[in-house]
Amino acid sequence: MVQQKSEIYLSSKSLPILYDVDAVIIGGTFAGVTAARRFAEAGKKVALVESRTYLGTDMCATLRPWVQTRDIGNLSKWTKGLFEKAADSAGETGLYLDQVKRHLEDLLVEENVSVLYASQPIDLIQTYGKRQLIIGNKSGRQIIQADVVIGAESSGLLREFMEGGEESDTGPAVYRKTIEMYRAEGSTAVEISVPKSLGIHNNTVHLHRGYLNDSHVFLEFELVFPYDRTSLAIDNAMEKEIASRHIAMDLASYLIQSHPAFKRAYLAGSSYELHSLSVAKRKCESWRSGGQKFLENRVLGVPLNDFVTYDLDIWYLNEFSAPGLFESPVAACKTGEAFASELVAVWDELLTPCTPSVEPNREPFSYDIHIGEGGSPREGREYPTCEVPGKAVPVLQETDVLVVGGGTSGANAAITAAKEGVETVLLDMNPGLGGTATYGAVDSYWFGRKGGFNVRISEWLQEVHDRINHKSTKWNIEAKMYTLLNEAEKAGVKTYLYATTIGTIMDGTQVKGVVVATKWGVFAIKAKVVIDATGDGDIAAFAGAEHVYGSETDQIVMWYSLAQFAKPGKSQNNFTSMVKVSDIEDYTRAIMEGRRRKRNRDCHDHGIYVASRETRHIFGEVVLTLTDQLKHRQWEDVVNIHFSNHDMKGKSGSSWMNIGLIPPNLEIEVPYRALLPKNLTGILVVGKAISATHDGFAAIRMQADLENLGGVAALAAVQAVRNDCLPHEIDRKHLQSRLVVEDVLPEGVTDRSIEEKTYTDEELERLVGELNGEMPLYSYADMEMDDVYKERIPFVEVCTAGPRVLPYLQRALNQAVEKGEINRQVLLAKALAMYGSKDAVPVLIKEIEKELSGGVLPKRSSFIRHTQLPPDQGAMPDVVYLMYALALTKDERSIAVWRKVAEWVEPSEGNLKDMYKGTFYYIDALCDGAERLARPECIPVLESLHRHETIRNQMRTRALEPDYFKERQAMLELAIGRALAVCGSSQGLHILIDYLSDYRSLLADQAHTYLRRLTGEDFGKHVPEWKSYVEVNHQYDISNTRGGLLWKRRLST
């Protein structure tokens, strides 16, 4: 691949200022954290930005969780917490990494330091009196504005923003890498000799004991790499990282196969980054702007002057300034605290006016090319802004196919494209490949169709498993990560890790590449075809694609996870709550709260990746729905077949689920058009961001299917490259034929005839006759994992046949009433309710009253597979299904039912969590009915619900909430608020207005969405304006048109 010496132009732009602070610290190192804490204690307003997703990076990123026991003496009150569960062995103290990360976060949270994760500093500019640190992340670009900037990151990124910052390396460099192993038995040595063929420096591995027990060990080894002057720093770094991972896997394999102490050992992990033993040096003393100013101020004996740059408002706090003070975490903590204390003492001397940056007098290289970027991180919030100058961005690569995101779909997409012989570049924000399957720690296939590309991936993985003697049915996370990287390298993929996309290169409506932020600078990658495999649709969204988060109605998404490891390398399920990944503050919140969640025992560690089951859905040329799936819809341009149960891990928004139809295991066709974003060209979207509704997505998100989907997109991209056309212009029949060869599609798919079924009157009558009520609708889901349901579902066919079927349903219901066929009456009434027919009401109310005749709310007695805490899988008491059906009729006779339920419901935390009592569903069904009915008579019922402490005042603004269920309680309060507002209560509006300030972004978005719908106004998330509006406009005409403007403003006189 030829290196292109070209540039693109990132135009000047007004960027949102996230924080305006006294000091911003770049890097979550031990010194950076303790300095931030000390500044905050001294009354300074502080922000800390970290490109990773954890603190203590100088230990955690390089996986070196030990200190010399002799260094621990005289710990400060801040550092004592680092040593909880620490264990001494042979002069070393092994640390409990999860505690280290949490404790460092606590130090900052306690003093209200603003922490921002997964954000890469990309530039530093200046205006009069202030510095603007520009950062890039999944929200795009933002600014942190500060009086003083401190570079505490171990990579020395701040030096990239300074002119003439360091001397270049000229000779071989020594690096250390670590692997973690569990169940190593019998080894007492601190050094292990290994064969020269492994390529390890001095043929020696150093063994460090972990905090757990003697069988928990870290194996550290050194590697020597030559300096390559002909390559860019980022290319050099990637080559070293990839080479080190081959050696790490070779070492693990050797020890397990050949060393008796490691015969039963489990490969638990490896360092995310290499630990460099080289320290860059300043070019000359002219860097020191302090002159003779700070010679009396010393940081543990080192002149404060050694930490300053050419400006008094920019400082270094790392090995670059004083190497001897950062040799261990304990020393670094003391250094950070001492440094901050000294800087506070001279603070007023630092605040000198800055020379403002001047935008270069140059025009963009092309008026057609522009960079699509994200907007404000939190939709609707007003941020102060600052105009930043334009910037030339070097083009790192020009390639045929660019895959952004190396996770479930993306890794296979890149491998497949490269194996086809086209130049392929792969970008990923993580330290390795695999995404949810590796850093997300979802270490096995759930459902999913086994065939095609995923079979090959499993075969490659098995070869690695054999090398490390892995026998479990779940994959070894480290092995899968290595497998994907190894196969990508063999295929010829050019892989860049630690690369966060911050913009999309556009030529009109055509996507031409991306702009990425890395530790080595900001770069552009241009491509003929781009595959958005970010899982969140980042590239398409930056390009302006239409999209929705989760449910279009209320922005509810399925749960996310920050992986929990009960033991080294052994994960446990931890999908619990929601996150909006494009809001970097919400992303950070989710990480910090996720790290505080665990089961009844402590976690060995948490993961580093926010694995979301659902985020954005990019609207394609078609949108997949649950109804499509229930009707076994076939598509002329089918390119993949997914297989699953309806795995709704979260709150369903579908009437099918709410009235009790839990779908069976289905094979689901995905058409090519679902991969093509509307109104964009040059791009394919795969992975979780595929074009689907919230409920249409639950069954098509299985890892095996998404791996195949990545391969599908790759073959489509390759065809576009070879034929010099865009992805939407390819020969889709040719693609399908190739997919048949690859065992992704079945034989005959290209020749079949697809006709939409239209029922005759006689057929409709027969279909209605099949609704006998002999089995509950949820029994369709009672299937073994390998079983596939291929028959039609009469209830679905009836409910989608259109109004022509209503006379047959009404006649059948009358007959069932005459014959006393209760079960059939109920099923027919549900079908009528799906059409909003009030003919269903008498039967539904009668059956509900019968269920409630015992004086208590009935529990769920049915068996529903794979159910967890509510809301989950639509598993609720039978009577609640009837309540949701009744809600569809919008009938005032329902109010008596809602009133009785409200009187009886007892929403204690225990009851809300109870999988059988269904308290959560009772409340939600009542609110759904009241919201649809939209009558003032519902207000007292809703107000009585809101008086319960467990569903009142659930809004949160700042403090971290370890209890994930509080979010679900807040979901219920929002449901009450929405219903109250729709029914004409200003209290409901005030509940929604309060939630505009909720720090859980998607809950705030839901409140904002409903306020806009209800009033026809939009004041963003500006609470005072909304409150003022309600005070002035306190009377409304109610228009019962759910989905439109429910309230029409009537100005009071």
Tab-separated table of C-alpha atoms in Angstrom, residues 69 171 202 250 321 346 580 582 745 877 1036:
chain	number	residue	atom	x	y	z
A	69	THR	CA	6.850	-3.595	49.200
A	171	GLY	CA	18.335	3.425	18.403
A	202	ASN	CA	17.536	-12.287	27.391
A	250	ASP	CA	3.665	-18.020	21.640
A	321	SER	CA	9.835	16.438	33.293
A	346	VAL	CA	2.308	30.241	42.770
A	580	LYS	CA	-26.295	6.959	25.018
A	582	SER	CA	-22.890	9.534	21.433
A	745	LEU	CA	-27.685	-18.119	1.869
A	877	PRO	CA	-48.791	-11.942	34.737
A	1036	TYR	CA	-54.876	23.057	26.921
